[in-house]
PDB file of N, CA and C in Angstrom:
ATOM      1  N   MET A   1       0.843  -1.181   0.000  1.00  0.00           N
ATOM      2  CA  MET A   1       0.000   0.000   0.000  1.00  0.00           C
ATOM      3  C   MET A   1       0.886   1.241   0.000  1.00  0.00           C
ATOM      4  N   TYR A   2       0.315   2.343  -0.292  1.00  0.00           N
ATOM      5  CA  TYR A   2       1.042   3.596  -0.393  1.00  0.00           C
ATOM      6  C   TYR A   2       0.138   4.732   0.040  1.00  0.00           C
ATOM      7  N   LYS A   3       0.742   5.848   0.345  1.00  0.00           N
ATOM      8  CA  LYS A   3      -0.041   7.023   0.730  1.00  0.00           C
ATOM      9  C   LYS A   3      -0.332   7.841  -0.518  1.00  0.00           C
ATOM     10  N   LYS A   4      -1.610   7.993  -0.825  1.00  0.00           N
ATOM     11  CA  LYS A   4      -1.998   8.775  -2.002  1.00  0.00           C
ATOM     12  C   LYS A   4      -1.488  10.200  -1.897  1.00  0.00           C
ATOM     13  N   GLN A   5      -1.544  10.767  -0.694  1.00  0.00           N
ATOM     14  CA  GLN A   5      -1.129  12.156  -0.515  1.00  0.00           C
ATOM     15  C   GLN A   5       0.346  12.324  -0.864  1.00  0.00           C
ATOM     16  N   SER A   6       1.189  11.368  -0.483  1.00  0.00           N
ATOM     17  CA  SER A   6       2.612  11.445  -0.807  1.00  0.00           C
ATOM     18  C   SER A   6       2.824  11.429  -2.310  1.00  0.00           C
ATOM     19  N   LEU A   7       2.058  10.625  -2.997  1.00  0.00           N
ATOM     20  CA  LEU A   7       2.152  10.542  -4.449  1.00  0.00           C
ATOM     21  C   LEU A   7       1.723  11.861  -5.087  1.00  0.00           C
ATOM     22  N   LYS A   8       0.648  12.435  -4.590  1.00  0.00           N
ATOM     23  CA  LYS A   8       0.187  13.734  -5.106  1.00  0.00           C
ATOM     24  C   LYS A   8       1.236  14.815  -4.873  1.00  0.00           C
ATOM     25  N   GLU A   9       1.825  14.815  -3.684  1.00  0.00           N
ATOM     26  CA  GLU A   9       2.846  15.807  -3.359  1.00  0.00           C
ATOM     27  C   GLU A   9       4.062  15.659  -4.262  1.00  0.00           C
ATOM     28  N   ALA A  10       4.454  14.426  -4.543  1.00  0.00           N
ATOM     29  CA  ALA A  10       5.606  14.186  -5.415  1.00  0.00           C
ATOM     30  C   ALA A  10       5.339  14.714  -6.820  1.00  0.00           C
ATOM     31  N   LEU A  11       4.137  14.504  -7.314  1.00  0.00           N
ATOM     32  CA  LEU A  11       3.786  15.023  -8.637  1.00  0.00           C
ATOM     33  C   LEU A  11       3.841  16.547  -8.650  1.00  0.00           C
ATOM     34  N   GLU A  12       3.277  17.162  -7.612  1.00  0.00           N
ATOM     35  CA  GLU A  12       3.258  18.625  -7.534  1.00  0.00           C
ATOM     36  C   GLU A  12       4.670  19.195  -7.478  1.00  0.00           C
ATOM     37  N   GLU A  13       5.546  18.558  -6.698  1.00  0.00           N
ATOM     38  CA  GLU A  13       6.926  19.027  -6.580  1.00  0.00           C
ATOM     39  C   GLU A  13       7.646  18.984  -7.919  1.00  0.00           C
ATOM     40  N   LYS A  14       7.328  17.985  -8.730  1.00  0.00           N
ATOM     41  CA  LYS A  14       7.965  17.832 -10.043  1.00  0.00           C
ATOM     42  C   LYS A  14       7.249  18.630 -11.129  1.00  0.00           C
ATOM     43  N   GLY A  15       6.106  19.224 -10.791  1.00  0.00           N
ATOM     44  CA  GLY A  15       5.335  19.974 -11.772  1.00  0.00           C
ATOM     45  C   GLY A  15       4.692  19.079 -12.817  1.00  0.00           C
ATOM     46  N   LEU A  16       4.332  17.867 -12.402  1.00  0.00           N
ATOM     47  CA  LEU A  16       3.752  16.879 -13.310  1.00  0.00           C
ATOM     48  C   LEU A  16       2.278  16.666 -13.017  1.00  0.00           C
ATOM     49  N   THR A  17       1.576  16.180 -14.020  1.00  0.00           N
ATOM     50  CA  THR A  17       0.174  15.800 -13.857  1.00  0.00           C
ATOM     51  C   THR A  17       0.076  14.280 -13.829  1.00  0.00           C
ATOM     52  N   GLN A  18      -1.092  13.795 -13.478  1.00  0.00           N
ATOM     53  CA  GLN A  18      -1.324  12.349 -13.520  1.00  0.00           C
ATOM     54  C   GLN A  18      -1.140  11.828 -14.937  1.00  0.00           C
ATOM     55  N   GLN A  19      -1.538  12.616 -15.905  1.00  0.00           N
ATOM     56  CA  GLN A  19      -1.395  12.217 -17.307  1.00  0.00           C
ATOM     57  C   GLN A  19       0.087  12.130 -17.693  1.00  0.00           C
ATOM     58  N   ASP A  20       0.890  13.062 -17.205  1.00  0.00           N
ATOM     59  CA  ASP A  20       2.337  13.005 -17.445  1.00  0.00           C
ATOM     60  C   ASP A  20       2.916  11.714 -16.871  1.00  0.00           C
ATOM     61  N   LEU A  21       2.522  11.399 -15.643  1.00  0.00           N
ATOM     62  CA  LEU A  21       3.008  10.185 -14.994  1.00  0.00           C
ATOM     63  C   LEU A  21       2.598   8.949 -15.781  1.00  0.00           C
ATOM     64  N   ALA A  22       1.377   8.922 -16.252  1.00  0.00           N
ATOM     65  CA  ALA A  22       0.894   7.779 -17.029  1.00  0.00           C
ATOM     66  C   ALA A  22       1.779   7.546 -18.252  1.00  0.00           C
ATOM     67  N   LYS A  23       2.130   8.611 -18.947  1.00  0.00           N
ATOM     68  CA  LYS A  23       3.006   8.492 -20.120  1.00  0.00           C
ATOM     69  C   LYS A  23       4.390   7.984 -19.725  1.00  0.00           C
ATOM     70  N   MET A  24       4.899   8.475 -18.602  1.00  0.00           N
ATOM     71  CA  MET A  24       6.245   8.110 -18.166  1.00  0.00           C
ATOM     72  C   MET A  24       6.359   6.642 -17.788  1.00  0.00           C
ATOM     73  N   ILE A  25       5.296   6.081 -17.221  1.00  0.00           N
ATOM     74  CA  ILE A  25       5.371   4.698 -16.741  1.00  0.00           C
ATOM     75  C   ILE A  25       4.665   3.714 -17.663  1.00  0.00           C
ATOM     76  N   GLY A  26       4.057   4.213 -18.728  1.00  0.00           N
ATOM     77  CA  GLY A  26       3.456   3.324 -19.714  1.00  0.00           C
ATOM     78  C   GLY A  26       2.112   2.742 -19.328  1.00  0.00           C
ATOM     79  N   PHE A  27       1.353   3.459 -18.519  1.00  0.00           N
ATOM     80  CA  PHE A  27       0.013   3.026 -18.144  1.00  0.00           C
ATOM     81  C   PHE A  27      -0.999   4.040 -18.651  1.00  0.00           C
ATOM     82  N   SER A  28      -2.241   3.624 -18.724  1.00  0.00           N
ATOM     83  CA  SER A  28      -3.282   4.533 -19.195  1.00  0.00           C
ATOM     84  C   SER A  28      -3.554   5.612 -18.139  1.00  0.00           C
ATOM     85  N   PRO A  29      -3.958   6.793 -18.591  1.00  0.00           N
ATOM     86  CA  PRO A  29      -4.318   7.843 -17.631  1.00  0.00           C
ATOM     87  C   PRO A  29      -5.440   7.411 -16.686  1.00  0.00           C
ATOM     88  N   SER A  30      -6.370   6.597 -17.173  1.00  0.00           N
ATOM     89  CA  SER A  30      -7.468   6.161 -16.301  1.00  0.00           C
ATOM     90  C   SER A  30      -6.959   5.241 -15.192  1.00  0.00           C
ATOM     91  N   TYR A  31      -5.973   4.402 -15.489  1.00  0.00           N
ATOM     92  CA  TYR A  31      -5.399   3.527 -14.460  1.00  0.00           C
ATOM     93  C   TYR A  31      -4.705   4.371 -13.393  1.00  0.00           C
ATOM     94  N   VAL A  32      -3.911   5.336 -13.816  1.00  0.00           N
ATOM     95  CA  VAL A  32      -3.209   6.202 -12.867  1.00  0.00           C
ATOM     96  C   VAL A  32      -4.213   6.985 -12.028  1.00  0.00           C
ATOM     97  N   SER A  33      -5.275   7.442 -12.641  1.00  0.00           N
ATOM     98  CA  SER A  33      -6.320   8.154 -11.906  1.00  0.00           C
ATOM     99  C   SER A  33      -6.916   7.277 -10.813  1.00  0.00           C
ATOM    100  N   ARG A  34      -7.129   6.011 -11.117  1.00  0.00           N
ATOM    101  CA  ARG A  34      -7.685   5.085 -10.117  1.00  0.00           C
ATOM    102  C   ARG A  34      -6.712   4.872  -8.964  1.00  0.00           C
ATOM    103  N   LEU A  35      -5.412   4.955  -9.221  1.00  0.00           N
ATOM    104  CA  LEU A  35      -4.432   4.858  -8.136  1.00  0.00           C
ATOM    105  C   LEU A  35      -4.601   6.015  -7.158  1.00  0.00           C
ATOM    106  N   PHE A  36      -4.926   7.180  -7.680  1.00  0.00           N
ATOM    107  CA  PHE A  36      -5.082   8.365  -6.839  1.00  0.00           C
ATOM    108  C   PHE A  36      -6.402   8.376  -6.079  1.00  0.00           C
ATOM    109  N   THR A  37      -7.394   7.680  -6.563  1.00  0.00           N
ATOM    110  CA  THR A  37      -8.684   7.647  -5.873  1.00  0.00           C
ATOM    111  C   THR A  37      -8.825   6.401  -5.012  1.00  0.00           C
ATOM    112  N   ALA A  38      -7.809   5.563  -5.011  1.00  0.00           N
ATOM    113  CA  ALA A  38      -7.779   4.320  -4.231  1.00  0.00           C
ATOM    114  C   ALA A  38      -8.826   3.320  -4.681  1.00  0.00           C
ATOM    115  N   SER A  39      -9.347   3.486  -5.881  1.00  0.00           N
ATOM    116  CA  SER A  39     -10.264   2.471  -6.386  1.00  0.00           C
ATOM    117  C   SER A  39      -9.484   1.367  -7.085  1.00  0.00           C
ATOM    118  N   GLN A  40      -8.171   1.540  -7.166  1.00  0.00           N
ATOM    119  CA  GLN A  40      -7.317   0.546  -7.804  1.00  0.00           C
ATOM    120  C   GLN A  40      -6.157   0.241  -6.866  1.00  0.00           C
ATOM    121  N   LEU A  41      -6.016  -1.011  -6.486  1.00  0.00           N
ATOM    122  CA  LEU A  41      -4.859  -1.424  -5.705  1.00  0.00           C
ATOM    123  C   LEU A  41      -3.742  -1.755  -6.676  1.00  0.00           C
ATOM    124  N   THR A  42      -2.533  -1.616  -6.231  1.00  0.00           N
ATOM    125  CA  THR A  42      -1.414  -1.877  -7.129  1.00  0.00           C
ATOM    126  C   THR A  42      -0.370  -2.742  -6.454  1.00  0.00           C
ATOM    127  N   GLY A  43       0.459  -3.343  -7.257  1.00  0.00           N
ATOM    128  CA  GLY A  43       1.509  -4.215  -6.749  1.00  0.00           C
ATOM    129  C   GLY A  43       2.854  -3.511  -6.703  1.00  0.00           C
ATOM    130  N   PHE A  44       3.834  -4.244  -6.217  1.00  0.00           N
ATOM    131  CA  PHE A  44       5.167  -3.680  -6.057  1.00  0.00           C
ATOM    132  C   PHE A  44       5.808  -3.288  -7.385  1.00  0.00           C
ATOM    133  N   LYS A  45       5.549  -4.034  -8.451  1.00  0.00           N
ATOM    134  CA  LYS A  45       6.142  -3.706  -9.749  1.00  0.00           C
ATOM    135  C   LYS A  45       5.648  -2.352 -10.248  1.00  0.00           C
ATOM    136  N   THR A  46       4.369  -2.088 -10.069  1.00  0.00           N
ATOM    137  CA  THR A  46       3.820  -0.799 -10.490  1.00  0.00           C
ATOM    138  C   THR A  46       4.393   0.325  -9.637  1.00  0.00           C
ATOM    139  N   LEU A  47       4.476   0.100  -8.332  1.00  0.00           N
ATOM    140  CA  LEU A  47       5.047   1.124  -7.456  1.00  0.00           C
ATOM    141  C   LEU A  47       6.493   1.411  -7.833  1.00  0.00           C
ATOM    142  N   ALA A  48       7.242   0.373  -8.194  1.00  0.00           N
ATOM    143  CA  ALA A  48       8.633   0.563  -8.604  1.00  0.00           C
ATOM    144  C   ALA A  48       8.712   1.421  -9.861  1.00  0.00           C
ATOM    145  N   LYS A  49       7.779   1.233 -10.784  1.00  0.00           N
ATOM    146  CA  LYS A  49       7.759   2.055 -11.998  1.00  0.00           C
ATOM    147  C   LYS A  49       7.474   3.515 -11.673  1.00  0.00           C
ATOM    148  N   ILE A  50       6.664   3.755 -10.658  1.00  0.00           N
ATOM    149  CA  ILE A  50       6.305   5.116 -10.265  1.00  0.00           C
ATOM    150  C   ILE A  50       7.462   5.788  -9.524  1.00  0.00           C
ATOM    151  N   GLU A  51       8.180   5.023  -8.711  1.00  0.00           N
ATOM    152  CA  GLU A  51       9.258   5.588  -7.897  1.00  0.00           C
ATOM    153  C   GLU A  51      10.340   6.263  -8.742  1.00  0.00           C
ATOM    154  N   HIS A  52      10.746   5.612  -9.799  1.00  0.00           N
ATOM    155  CA  HIS A  52      11.894   6.104 -10.576  1.00  0.00           C
ATOM    156  C   HIS A  52      11.684   7.503 -11.160  1.00  0.00           C
ATOM    157  N   PRO A  53      10.643   7.741 -11.966  1.00  0.00           N
ATOM    158  CA  PRO A  53      10.522   9.076 -12.566  1.00  0.00           C
ATOM    159  C   PRO A  53      10.246  10.191 -11.557  1.00  0.00           C
ATOM    160  N   LEU A  54       9.656   9.843 -10.421  1.00  0.00           N
ATOM    161  CA  LEU A  54       9.357  10.860  -9.407  1.00  0.00           C
ATOM    162  C   LEU A  54      10.477  11.002  -8.380  1.00  0.00           C
ATOM    163  N   ASN A  55      11.469  10.103  -8.459  1.00  0.00           N
ATOM    164  CA  ASN A  55      12.590  10.097  -7.524  1.00  0.00           C
ATOM    165  C   ASN A  55      12.100  10.025  -6.074  1.00  0.00           C
ATOM    166  N   ILE A  56      11.205   9.065  -5.828  1.00  0.00           N
ATOM    167  CA  ILE A  56      10.675   8.839  -4.483  1.00  0.00           C
ATOM    168  C   ILE A  56      10.821   7.364  -4.144  1.00  0.00           C
ATOM    169  N   LYS A  57      10.667   7.031  -2.881  1.00  0.00           N
ATOM    170  CA  LYS A  57      10.730   5.648  -2.420  1.00  0.00           C
ATOM    171  C   LYS A  57       9.526   5.394  -1.529  1.00  0.00           C
ATOM    172  N   PHE A  58       8.710   4.427  -1.924  1.00  0.00           N
ATOM    173  CA  PHE A  58       7.562   4.052  -1.107  1.00  0.00           C
ATOM    174  C   PHE A  58       8.021   3.179   0.043  1.00  0.00           C
ATOM    175  N   LYS A  59       7.436   3.390   1.198  1.00  0.00           N
ATOM    176  CA  LYS A  59       7.730   2.569   2.369  1.00  0.00           C
ATOM    177  C   LYS A  59       6.548   1.647   2.605  1.00  0.00           C
ATOM    178  N   PRO A  60       6.819   0.365   2.836  1.00  0.00           N
ATOM    179  CA  PRO A  60       5.705  -0.548   3.112  1.00  0.00           C
ATOM    180  C   PRO A  60       5.036  -0.198   4.438  1.00  0.00           C
ATOM    181  N   ILE A  61       3.732  -0.391   4.484  1.00  0.00           N
ATOM    182  CA  ILE A  61       3.004  -0.222   5.737  1.00  0.00           C
ATOM    183  C   ILE A  61       2.349  -1.549   6.087  1.00  0.00           C
ATOM    184  N   ASN A  62       2.224  -1.794   7.344  1.00  0.00           N
ATOM    185  CA  ASN A  62       1.618  -3.042   7.801  1.00  0.00           C
ATOM    186  C   ASN A  62       0.115  -2.876   7.931  1.00  0.00           C
ATOM    187  N   VAL A  63      -0.595  -3.858   7.454  1.00  0.00           N
ATOM    188  CA  VAL A  63      -2.045  -3.878   7.580  1.00  0.00           C
ATOM    189  C   VAL A  63      -2.390  -4.979   8.566  1.00  0.00           C
ATOM    190  N   VAL A  64      -3.149  -4.634   9.581  1.00  0.00           N
ATOM    191  CA  VAL A  64      -3.506  -5.586  10.627  1.00  0.00           C
ATOM    192  C   VAL A  64      -4.926  -6.066  10.397  1.00  0.00           C
ATOM    193  N   ASN A  65      -5.102  -7.358  10.463  1.00  0.00           N
ATOM    194  CA  ASN A  65      -6.433  -7.944  10.350  1.00  0.00           C
ATOM    195  C   ASN A  65      -7.084  -7.870  11.724  1.00  0.00           C
ATOM    196  N   ARG A  66      -8.094  -7.052  11.869  1.00  0.00           N
ATOM    197  CA  ARG A  66      -8.735  -6.840  13.173  1.00  0.00           C
ATOM    198  C   ARG A  66      -9.416  -8.095  13.700  1.00  0.00           C
ATOM    199  N   GLU A  67      -9.785  -9.003  12.829  1.00  0.00           N
ATOM    200  CA  GLU A  67     -10.461 -10.220  13.273  1.00  0.00           C
ATOM    201  C   GLU A  67      -9.543 -11.113  14.096  1.00  0.00           C
ATOM    202  N   GLU A  68      -8.226 -10.922  13.962  1.00  0.00           N
ATOM    203  CA  GLU A  68      -7.271 -11.737  14.705  1.00  0.00           C
ATOM    204  C   GLU A  68      -7.145 -11.284  16.152  1.00  0.00           C
ATOM    205  N   TYR A  69      -7.664 -10.114  16.490  1.00  0.00           N
ATOM    206  CA  TYR A  69      -7.488  -9.574  17.838  1.00  0.00           C
ATOM    207  C   TYR A  69      -8.771  -9.541  18.597  1.00  0.00           C
TER     208      TYR A  69
END
């Protein structure tokens, strides 16, 4: 998982749009848009593609299953 806000901030710092990012990583603008609205989950390979052009590093976060507690 990733923080959408961090991704938005990285784009703003670089002066890029979601459409620019889509072109850079070879995905459709609609797919990238879904990443920003959290209607699309993504895997590590996609995150790695995003990290390079934005010069950022995603940190993994732990998700706890509440049913176990």
